[in-house]
GROMACS .gro file of C-alpha atoms in nm:
model
  421
    1UNK     CA    1   6.049   1.335  25.964
    2UNK     CA    2   6.238   1.140  25.698
    3UNK     CA    3   6.612   1.083  25.736
    4UNK     CA    4   6.851   1.208  25.470
    5UNK     CA    5   7.112   0.937  25.428
    6UNK     CA    6   7.477   0.985  25.345
    7UNK     CA    7   7.562   0.930  24.975
    8UNK     CA    8   7.745   0.617  24.867
    9UNK     CA    9   8.101   0.629  24.747
   10UNK     CA   10   7.978   0.511  24.406
   11UNK     CA   11   7.739   0.803  24.386
   12UNK     CA   12   8.016   1.052  24.450
   13UNK     CA   13   8.238   0.893  24.188
   14UNK     CA   14   7.981   0.947  23.914
   15UNK     CA   15   7.955   1.244  23.677
   16UNK     CA   16   7.711   1.439  23.894
   17UNK     CA   17   7.944   1.541  24.178
   18UNK     CA   18   8.299   1.552  24.039
   19UNK     CA   19   8.399   1.830  24.281
   20UNK     CA   20   8.337   1.596  24.575
   21UNK     CA   21   8.488   1.273  24.442
   22UNK     CA   22   8.852   1.337  24.543
   23UNK     CA   23   8.976   1.410  24.892
   24UNK     CA   24   9.278   1.646  24.923
   25UNK     CA   25   9.601   1.448  24.950
   26UNK     CA   26   9.977   1.509  24.967
   27UNK     CA   27  10.215   1.658  25.223
   28UNK     CA   28  10.062   2.007  25.215
   29UNK     CA   29   9.712   1.867  25.256
   30UNK     CA   30   9.823   1.653  25.551
   31UNK     CA   31   9.985   1.949  25.721
   32UNK     CA   32   9.673   2.164  25.663
   33UNK     CA   33   9.455   1.885  25.803
   34UNK     CA   34   9.656   1.873  26.125
   35UNK     CA   35   9.622   2.250  26.161
   36UNK     CA   36   9.247   2.230  26.085
   37UNK     CA   37   9.200   1.963  26.350
   38UNK     CA   38   9.374   2.175  26.615
   39UNK     CA   39   9.175   2.488  26.527
   40UNK     CA   40   8.840   2.305  26.500
   41UNK     CA   41   8.879   2.130  26.832
   42UNK     CA   42   8.977   2.451  27.006
   43UNK     CA   43   8.686   2.649  26.853
   44UNK     CA   44   8.417   2.390  26.930
   45UNK     CA   45   8.548   2.343  27.285
   46UNK     CA   46   8.539   2.718  27.342
   47UNK     CA   47   8.183   2.742  27.204
   48UNK     CA   48   8.056   2.444  27.404
   49UNK     CA   49   7.991   2.225  27.097
   50UNK     CA   50   8.060   1.858  27.166
   51UNK     CA   51   8.242   1.665  26.895
   52UNK     CA   52   8.271   1.288  26.856
   53UNK     CA   53   8.531   1.116  26.643
   54UNK     CA   54   8.442   0.761  26.748
   55UNK     CA   55   8.070   0.748  26.669
   56UNK     CA   56   7.944   0.829  27.019
   57UNK     CA   57   7.656   1.078  27.052
   58UNK     CA   58   7.756   1.446  27.030
   59UNK     CA   59   7.651   1.774  26.875
   60UNK     CA   60   7.883   1.699  26.579
   61UNK     CA   61   7.975   1.345  26.488
   62UNK     CA   62   8.271   1.298  26.257
   63UNK     CA   63   8.211   0.972  26.072
   64UNK     CA   64   8.535   1.011  25.876
   65UNK     CA   65   8.761   1.250  26.072
   66UNK     CA   66   9.051   1.218  25.830
   67UNK     CA   67   8.837   1.329  25.537
   68UNK     CA   68   8.669   1.603  25.741
   69UNK     CA   69   8.995   1.764  25.847
   70UNK     CA   70   9.149   1.722  25.502
   71UNK     CA   71   8.861   1.905  25.337
   72UNK     CA   72   8.844   2.181  25.599
   73UNK     CA   73   9.220   2.219  25.595
   74UNK     CA   74   9.230   2.258  25.215
   75UNK     CA   75   8.907   2.450  25.149
   76UNK     CA   76   8.804   2.612  25.479
   77UNK     CA   77   8.431   2.678  25.513
   78UNK     CA   78   8.369   2.542  25.166
   79UNK     CA   79   8.537   2.219  25.272
   80UNK     CA   80   8.327   2.218  25.589
   81UNK     CA   81   8.010   2.221  25.379
   82UNK     CA   82   8.148   1.972  25.125
   83UNK     CA   83   8.233   1.729  25.406
   84UNK     CA   84   7.868   1.741  25.508
   85UNK     CA   85   7.759   1.668  25.151
   86UNK     CA   86   7.977   1.357  25.139
   87UNK     CA   87   7.853   1.235  25.478
   88UNK     CA   88   8.190   1.281  25.652
   89UNK     CA   89   8.004   1.441  25.941
   90UNK     CA   90   7.656   1.492  26.080
   91UNK     CA   91   7.502   1.705  26.352
   92UNK     CA   92   7.243   1.616  26.610
   93UNK     CA   93   7.064   1.949  26.538
   94UNK     CA   94   7.227   2.095  26.228
   95UNK     CA   95   7.057   2.432  26.239
   96UNK     CA   96   7.124   2.491  26.610
   97UNK     CA   97   7.488   2.391  26.578
   98UNK     CA   98   7.541   2.618  26.278
   99UNK     CA   99   7.373   2.902  26.461
  100UNK     CA  100   7.629   2.877  26.744
  101UNK     CA  101   7.907   2.885  26.486
  102UNK     CA  102   7.753   3.181  26.300
  103UNK     CA  103   7.734   3.387  26.617
  104UNK     CA  104   8.112   3.370  26.639
  105UNK     CA  105   8.193   3.356  26.267
  106UNK     CA  106   8.449   3.638  26.277
  107UNK     CA  107   8.625   3.487  26.578
  108UNK     CA  108   8.633   3.119  26.479
  109UNK     CA  109   8.991   3.145  26.358
  110UNK     CA  110   9.283   3.332  26.513
  111UNK     CA  111   9.429   3.616  26.309
  112UNK     CA  112   9.715   3.415  26.162
  113UNK     CA  113   9.473   3.145  26.038
  114UNK     CA  114   9.246   3.404  25.879
  115UNK     CA  115   9.542   3.548  25.694
  116UNK     CA  116   9.657   3.199  25.586
  117UNK     CA  117   9.311   3.129  25.443
  118UNK     CA  118   9.400   3.346  25.145
  119UNK     CA  119   9.608   3.050  25.025
  120UNK     CA  120   9.307   2.834  24.949
  121UNK     CA  121   9.035   3.095  24.881
  122UNK     CA  122   8.935   3.108  24.516
  123UNK     CA  123   8.902   3.456  24.379
  124UNK     CA  124   8.595   3.528  24.173
  125UNK     CA  125   8.656   3.552  23.803
  126UNK     CA  126   8.486   3.669  23.488
  127UNK     CA  127   8.236   3.378  23.491
  128UNK     CA  128   8.111   3.499  23.830
  129UNK     CA  129   8.007   3.840  23.694
  130UNK     CA  130   7.637   3.873  23.629
  131UNK     CA  131   7.668   4.004  23.275
  132UNK     CA  132   7.351   3.965  23.071
  133UNK     CA  133   7.495   3.641  22.931
  134UNK     CA  134   7.610   3.497  23.261
  135UNK     CA  135   7.302   3.608  23.456
  136UNK     CA  136   7.067   3.381  23.262
  137UNK     CA  137   7.290   3.081  23.332
  138UNK     CA  138   7.328   3.169  23.699
  139UNK     CA  139   6.954   3.208  23.748
  140UNK     CA  140   6.883   2.888  23.561
  141UNK     CA  141   7.129   2.694  23.781
  142UNK     CA  142   6.900   2.743  24.080
  143UNK     CA  143   6.553   2.849  23.977
  144UNK     CA  144   6.515   2.617  23.682
  145UNK     CA  145   6.587   2.299  23.883
  146UNK     CA  146   6.221   2.190  23.870
  147UNK     CA  147   5.892   2.361  23.953
  148UNK     CA  148   5.777   2.029  24.095
  149UNK     CA  149   6.072   2.027  24.335
  150UNK     CA  150   6.005   2.374  24.470
  151UNK     CA  151   5.633   2.295  24.507
  152UNK     CA  152   5.727   2.013  24.750
  153UNK     CA  153   5.845   2.249  25.023
  154UNK     CA  154   5.703   2.591  24.944
  155UNK     CA  155   5.354   2.691  25.060
  156UNK     CA  156   5.064   2.715  24.810
  157UNK     CA  157   5.159   3.075  24.723
  158UNK     CA  158   5.493   2.942  24.583
  159UNK     CA  159   5.670   3.230  24.757
  160UNK     CA  160   6.047   3.174  24.778
  161UNK     CA  161   6.141   3.465  25.003
  162UNK     CA  162   6.098   3.555  25.365
  163UNK     CA  163   5.750   3.557  25.511
  164UNK     CA  164   5.636   3.824  25.757
  165UNK     CA  165   5.458   3.673  26.057
  166UNK     CA  166   5.222   3.864  26.286
  167UNK     CA  167   5.455   3.780  26.575
  168UNK     CA  168   5.723   3.528  26.677
  169UNK     CA  169   5.712   3.251  26.781
  170UNK     CA  170   5.420   3.173  26.552
  171UNK     CA  171   5.185   2.891  26.458
  172UNK     CA  172   5.044   3.104  26.173
  173UNK     CA  173   5.032   2.923  25.841
  174UNK     CA  174   5.304   3.022  25.598
  175UNK     CA  175   5.073   3.131  25.319
  176UNK     CA  176   4.911   3.392  25.543
  177UNK     CA  177   5.250   3.524  25.648
  178UNK     CA  178   5.365   3.537  25.286
  179UNK     CA  179   5.059   3.739  25.189
  180UNK     CA  180   5.129   3.981  25.474
  181UNK     CA  181   5.481   4.030  25.336
  182UNK     CA  182   5.355   4.089  24.981
  183UNK     CA  183   5.072   4.317  25.090
  184UNK     CA  184   5.309   4.532  25.289
  185UNK     CA  185   5.530   4.575  24.984
  186UNK     CA  186   5.233   4.671  24.767
  187UNK     CA  187   5.102   4.909  25.033
  188UNK     CA  188   5.444   5.076  25.066
  189UNK     CA  189   5.463   5.112  24.690
  190UNK     CA  190   5.111   5.261  24.675
  191UNK     CA  191   4.983   4.992  24.441
  192UNK     CA  192   4.610   5.031  24.370
  193UNK     CA  193   4.369   5.023  24.078
  194UNK     CA  194   4.534   5.169  23.769
  195UNK     CA  195   4.890   5.158  23.905
  196UNK     CA  196   5.149   5.079  23.642
  197UNK     CA  197   5.373   4.836  23.829
  198UNK     CA  198   5.708   4.689  23.732
  199UNK     CA  199   5.825   4.379  23.918
  200UNK     CA  200   6.191   4.285  23.879
  201UNK     CA  201   6.212   3.914  23.953
  202UNK     CA  202   5.881   3.731  23.899
  203UNK     CA  203   5.925   3.429  24.121
  204UNK     CA  204   5.623   3.210  24.058
  205UNK     CA  205   5.388   3.504  24.023
  206UNK     CA  206   5.219   3.554  24.361
  207UNK     CA  207   5.307   3.921  24.398
  208UNK     CA  208   5.192   3.992  24.043
  209UNK     CA  209   4.866   3.809  24.115
  210UNK     CA  210   4.791   4.013  24.428
  211UNK     CA  211   4.885   4.338  24.255
  212UNK     CA  212   4.660   4.259  23.961
  213UNK     CA  213   4.376   4.171  24.199
  214UNK     CA  214   4.403   4.528  24.327
  215UNK     CA  215   4.353   4.653  23.972
  216UNK     CA  216   4.715   4.727  23.887
  217UNK     CA  217   4.862   4.678  23.542
  218UNK     CA  218   5.172   4.465  23.600
  219UNK     CA  219   5.486   4.401  23.399
  220UNK     CA  220   5.702   4.135  23.557
  221UNK     CA  221   6.045   4.036  23.427
  222UNK     CA  222   6.249   3.724  23.501
  223UNK     CA  223   6.534   3.518  23.356
  224UNK     CA  224   6.393   3.185  23.479
  225UNK     CA  225   6.221   2.989  23.206
  226UNK     CA  226   6.056   2.751  23.454
  227UNK     CA  227   5.928   3.028  23.680
  228UNK     CA  228   5.790   3.229  23.388
  229UNK     CA  229   5.601   2.928  23.258
  230UNK     CA  230   5.431   2.847  23.589
  231UNK     CA  231   5.364   3.214  23.672
  232UNK     CA  232   5.187   3.257  23.340
  233UNK     CA  233   4.978   2.944  23.409
  234UNK     CA  234   4.880   3.067  23.754
  235UNK     CA  235   4.792   3.413  23.624
  236UNK     CA  236   4.580   3.272  23.343
  237UNK     CA  237   4.403   3.037  23.583
  238UNK     CA  238   4.315   3.335  23.801
  239UNK     CA  239   4.165   3.515  23.502
  240UNK     CA  240   4.415   3.802  23.531
  241UNK     CA  241   4.605   3.755  23.207
  242UNK     CA  242   4.488   4.091  23.076
  243UNK     CA  243   4.650   4.270  23.371
  244UNK     CA  244   4.985   4.092  23.395
  245UNK     CA  245   5.260   4.055  23.138
  246UNK     CA  246   5.540   3.817  23.235
  247UNK     CA  247   5.850   3.871  23.024
  248UNK     CA  248   6.170   3.673  22.993
  249UNK     CA  249   6.388   3.980  23.007
  250UNK     CA  250   6.696   4.106  23.186
  251UNK     CA  251   6.623   4.402  23.413
  252UNK     CA  252   6.876   4.603  23.216
  253UNK     CA  253   6.659   4.571  22.908
  254UNK     CA  254   6.341   4.703  23.063
  255UNK     CA  255   6.181   5.007  22.900
  256UNK     CA  256   5.878   5.216  22.982
  257UNK     CA  257   5.750   5.427  23.269
  258UNK     CA  258   5.599   5.290  23.590
  259UNK     CA  259   5.427   5.439  23.891
  260UNK     CA  260   5.584   5.180  24.119
  261UNK     CA  261   5.874   4.933  24.102
  262UNK     CA  262   5.907   4.634  24.335
  263UNK     CA  263   6.178   4.369  24.355
  264UNK     CA  264   6.179   4.088  24.611
  265UNK     CA  265   6.516   3.929  24.693
  266UNK     CA  266   6.648   3.988  24.347
  267UNK     CA  267   6.938   4.221  24.430
  268UNK     CA  268   7.131   3.929  24.581
  269UNK     CA  269   7.172   3.790  24.227
  270UNK     CA  270   7.284   4.120  24.072
  271UNK     CA  271   7.644   4.137  24.189
  272UNK     CA  272   7.838   4.434  24.321
  273UNK     CA  273   7.961   4.551  23.979
  274UNK     CA  274   7.601   4.584  23.852
  275UNK     CA  275   7.433   4.735  24.160
  276UNK     CA  276   7.466   5.081  24.002
  277UNK     CA  277   7.295   4.952  23.683
  278UNK     CA  278   7.016   4.787  23.885
  279UNK     CA  279   6.929   5.099  24.081
  280UNK     CA  280   6.985   5.328  23.780
  281UNK     CA  281   6.730   5.123  23.585
  282UNK     CA  282   6.475   5.157  23.866
  283UNK     CA  283   6.544   5.533  23.875
  284UNK     CA  284   6.512   5.554  23.496
  285UNK     CA  285   6.174   5.387  23.463
  286UNK     CA  286   6.013   5.527  23.779
  287UNK     CA  287   5.758   5.796  23.702
  288UNK     CA  288   5.776   6.136  23.882
  289UNK     CA  289   5.635   6.090  24.231
  290UNK     CA  290   5.668   5.710  24.208
  291UNK     CA  291   5.785   5.469  24.476
  292UNK     CA  292   6.016   5.170  24.464
  293UNK     CA  293   6.029   4.891  24.723
  294UNK     CA  294   6.289   4.617  24.738
  295UNK     CA  295   6.318   4.326  24.977
  296UNK     CA  296   6.684   4.246  25.026
  297UNK     CA  297   6.893   4.004  25.228
  298UNK     CA  298   7.176   4.208  25.374
  299UNK     CA  299   7.500   4.143  25.559
  300UNK     CA  300   7.731   4.362  25.771
  301UNK     CA  301   7.933   4.601  25.560
  302UNK     CA  302   8.271   4.486  25.692
  303UNK     CA  303   8.192   4.123  25.611
  304UNK     CA  304   8.067   4.217  25.265
  305UNK     CA  305   8.391   4.395  25.194
  306UNK     CA  306   8.594   4.102  25.326
  307UNK     CA  307   8.414   3.833  25.125
  308UNK     CA  308   8.294   4.005  24.806
  309UNK     CA  309   8.581   3.880  24.588
  310UNK     CA  310   8.604   3.520  24.716
  311UNK     CA  311   8.406   3.209  24.640
  312UNK     CA  312   8.188   3.076  24.918
  313UNK     CA  313   8.000   2.747  24.965
  314UNK     CA  314   7.678   2.926  24.874
  315UNK     CA  315   7.816   3.075  24.550
  316UNK     CA  316   7.978   2.742  24.452
  317UNK     CA  317   7.677   2.520  24.505
  318UNK     CA  318   7.360   2.731  24.533
  319UNK     CA  319   7.376   3.085  24.392
  320UNK     CA  320   7.665   3.131  24.144
  321UNK     CA  321   7.748   3.496  24.102
  322UNK     CA  322   7.554   3.598  24.411
  323UNK     CA  323   7.652   3.853  24.673
  324UNK     CA  324   7.456   3.996  24.965
  325UNK     CA  325   7.475   4.377  24.982
  326UNK     CA  326   7.505   4.578  25.299
  327UNK     CA  327   7.266   4.859  25.379
  328UNK     CA  328   7.565   5.095  25.360
  329UNK     CA  329   7.646   4.973  25.009
  330UNK     CA  330   7.286   5.025  24.896
  331UNK     CA  331   7.288   5.378  25.033
  332UNK     CA  332   7.620   5.458  24.874
  333UNK     CA  333   7.518   5.323  24.531
  334UNK     CA  334   7.180   5.495  24.523
  335UNK     CA  335   7.324   5.828  24.636
  336UNK     CA  336   7.611   5.812  24.385
  337UNK     CA  337   7.417   5.689  24.080
  338UNK     CA  338   7.049   5.775  24.128
  339UNK     CA  339   6.805   6.020  24.276
  340UNK     CA  340   6.652   5.738  24.486
  341UNK     CA  341   6.663   5.783  24.862
  342UNK     CA  342   6.555   5.541  25.137
  343UNK     CA  343   6.231   5.667  25.288
  344UNK     CA  344   6.169   5.377  25.531
  345UNK     CA  345   6.314   5.044  25.627
  346UNK     CA  346   6.170   4.733  25.792
  347UNK     CA  347   6.410   4.472  25.935
  348UNK     CA  348   6.275   4.123  26.005
  349UNK     CA  349   6.559   3.872  26.002
  350UNK     CA  350   6.412   3.639  26.265
  351UNK     CA  351   6.108   3.593  26.039
  352UNK     CA  352   6.339   3.451  25.771
  353UNK     CA  353   6.485   3.205  26.024
  354UNK     CA  354   6.134   3.076  26.088
  355UNK     CA  355   6.052   3.065  25.717
  356UNK     CA  356   6.365   2.863  25.643
  357UNK     CA  357   6.294   2.626  25.933
  358UNK     CA  358   5.957   2.546  25.784
  359UNK     CA  359   6.097   2.498  25.435
  360UNK     CA  360   6.362   2.259  25.562
  361UNK     CA  361   6.110   2.060  25.764
  362UNK     CA  362   5.879   2.032  25.465
  363UNK     CA  363   6.167   1.924  25.238
  364UNK     CA  364   6.279   1.651  25.480
  365UNK     CA  365   5.921   1.534  25.527
  366UNK     CA  366   5.890   1.489  25.152
  367UNK     CA  367   6.239   1.352  25.082
  368UNK     CA  368   6.100   1.043  24.916
  369UNK     CA  369   5.913   1.258  24.664
  370UNK     CA  370   6.233   1.454  24.597
  371UNK     CA  371   6.405   1.124  24.520
  372UNK     CA  372   6.119   1.030  24.287
  373UNK     CA  373   6.191   1.347  24.087
  374UNK     CA  374   6.540   1.207  24.018
  375UNK     CA  375   6.744   1.394  24.283
  376UNK     CA  376   6.995   1.195  24.488
  377UNK     CA  377   7.108   1.186  24.851
  378UNK     CA  378   7.390   1.434  24.791
  379UNK     CA  379   7.139   1.681  24.649
  380UNK     CA  380   6.914   1.634  24.952
  381UNK     CA  381   7.204   1.687  25.192
  382UNK     CA  382   7.309   1.995  24.993
  383UNK     CA  383   6.964   2.152  25.026
  384UNK     CA  384   6.933   2.057  25.392
  385UNK     CA  385   7.269   2.218  25.463
  386UNK     CA  386   7.182   2.525  25.253
  387UNK     CA  387   6.849   2.585  25.425
  388UNK     CA  388   6.988   2.530  25.778
  389UNK     CA  389   7.307   2.724  25.704
  390UNK     CA  390   7.090   3.016  25.589
  391UNK     CA  391   6.856   2.982  25.888
  392UNK     CA  392   7.156   2.994  26.120
  393UNK     CA  393   7.273   3.320  25.965
  394UNK     CA  394   6.942   3.488  26.035
  395UNK     CA  395   6.896   3.331  26.380
  396UNK     CA  396   7.242   3.450  26.480
  397UNK     CA  397   7.184   3.800  26.340
  398UNK     CA  398   7.479   3.757  26.105
  399UNK     CA  399   7.254   3.835  25.807
  400UNK     CA  400   6.924   4.023  25.789
  401UNK     CA  401   6.633   4.072  25.554
  402UNK     CA  402   6.485   4.417  25.497
  403UNK     CA  403   6.213   4.589  25.303
  404UNK     CA  404   6.347   4.924  25.181
  405UNK     CA  405   6.116   5.192  25.041
  406UNK     CA  406   6.263   5.447  24.802
  407UNK     CA  407   6.132   5.773  24.668
  408UNK     CA  408   6.316   5.998  24.430
  409UNK     CA  409   6.499   6.310  24.537
  410UNK     CA  410   6.365   6.540  24.267
  411UNK     CA  411   6.635   6.799  24.336
  412UNK     CA  412   6.880   6.809  24.040
  413UNK     CA  413   7.197   6.637  24.141
  414UNK     CA  414   7.428   6.724  23.853
  415UNK     CA  415   7.706   6.474  23.886
  416UNK     CA  416   7.669   6.122  24.016
  417UNK     CA  417   7.357   6.012  23.830
  418UNK     CA  418   7.513   5.765  23.593
  419UNK     CA  419   7.639   5.409  23.613
  420UNK     CA  420   7.692   5.099  23.400
  421UNK     CA  421   7.370   5.013  23.224
   0.00000   0.00000   0.00000
């Protein structure tokens, strides 16, 4: 497995990573760094995580302790991730170490420190809202990086969502597990020959391909230019162009009537303000007797409420405007704004941990090819941290992934069936 090196100081001083170039300085930053050092040492000692500040082997090795504590003291968990991007620290087993931390995420800091964190937490602003204008930019930030880049670590189905393995642990190939996930969604939605299917969030087209192969007529909408282009190529190559229409269209602009609606890990990019619009649109276009299935990454309701208005490392570097819903929030929104009701639910978070482990391994194995595409060491470290950080969340049970099947409550509801559209 190839090593991902730390970026050079010159690389960080360039135009590409301006947010990482300067380390927090000044009296306040020094005081915060001292506090961060005390809290970090206490937390890792309590959790049994060994830490080295002199280069000796340990679970976490701080190459530049002063920078590490300055960044954590000033920016909390965002600074923790940024210090990894700059190479201020490394971990012997990054995913395993992050898993231990995730298991105790609500108890890492004493109460007074959690309250003090409000000083450095950035509140989300207007640019974080997934309005139709912002949503295209937010989606492009991640999904339009490069189709060639994603092809380096995804399996041949180009599926960028959790697989569903027959059992865990598993040696099953990822493509087979991805097809099992997709087929379960299509089965739950009742997709067969003649089904009019709407897919919100195309990805690179694998679900549309398998639905069309069943004889369904598929409309798939996306805001990613790169994904749409490759999905159309794959669909044409399979000879299914007459059954699938891939549109560059916001979900809010969808019209028509469909027997089934599916959406795989799209709700995370919608944002809390527009969850009512998202589900209201599904309700609006779903034919009488139809079924909707969404695959969603979820988090505990209390943590969602506590973090929904603050910037996180993930929203700053990976998914701007994103927010994981809770199952309680989904239920509340659908009951208040739609006639949709959850009929069944499948939870399979550990399967996402295994999916992410395989993606990360593939990405590190092909690091040289990532570099050949023009991406630098900081980018590689960012993606390694993102994939392992996410894997840790699922492995620790802090976040989950679920397939939720909805049917419509056909009883007139009177009030509560409207929302922002």
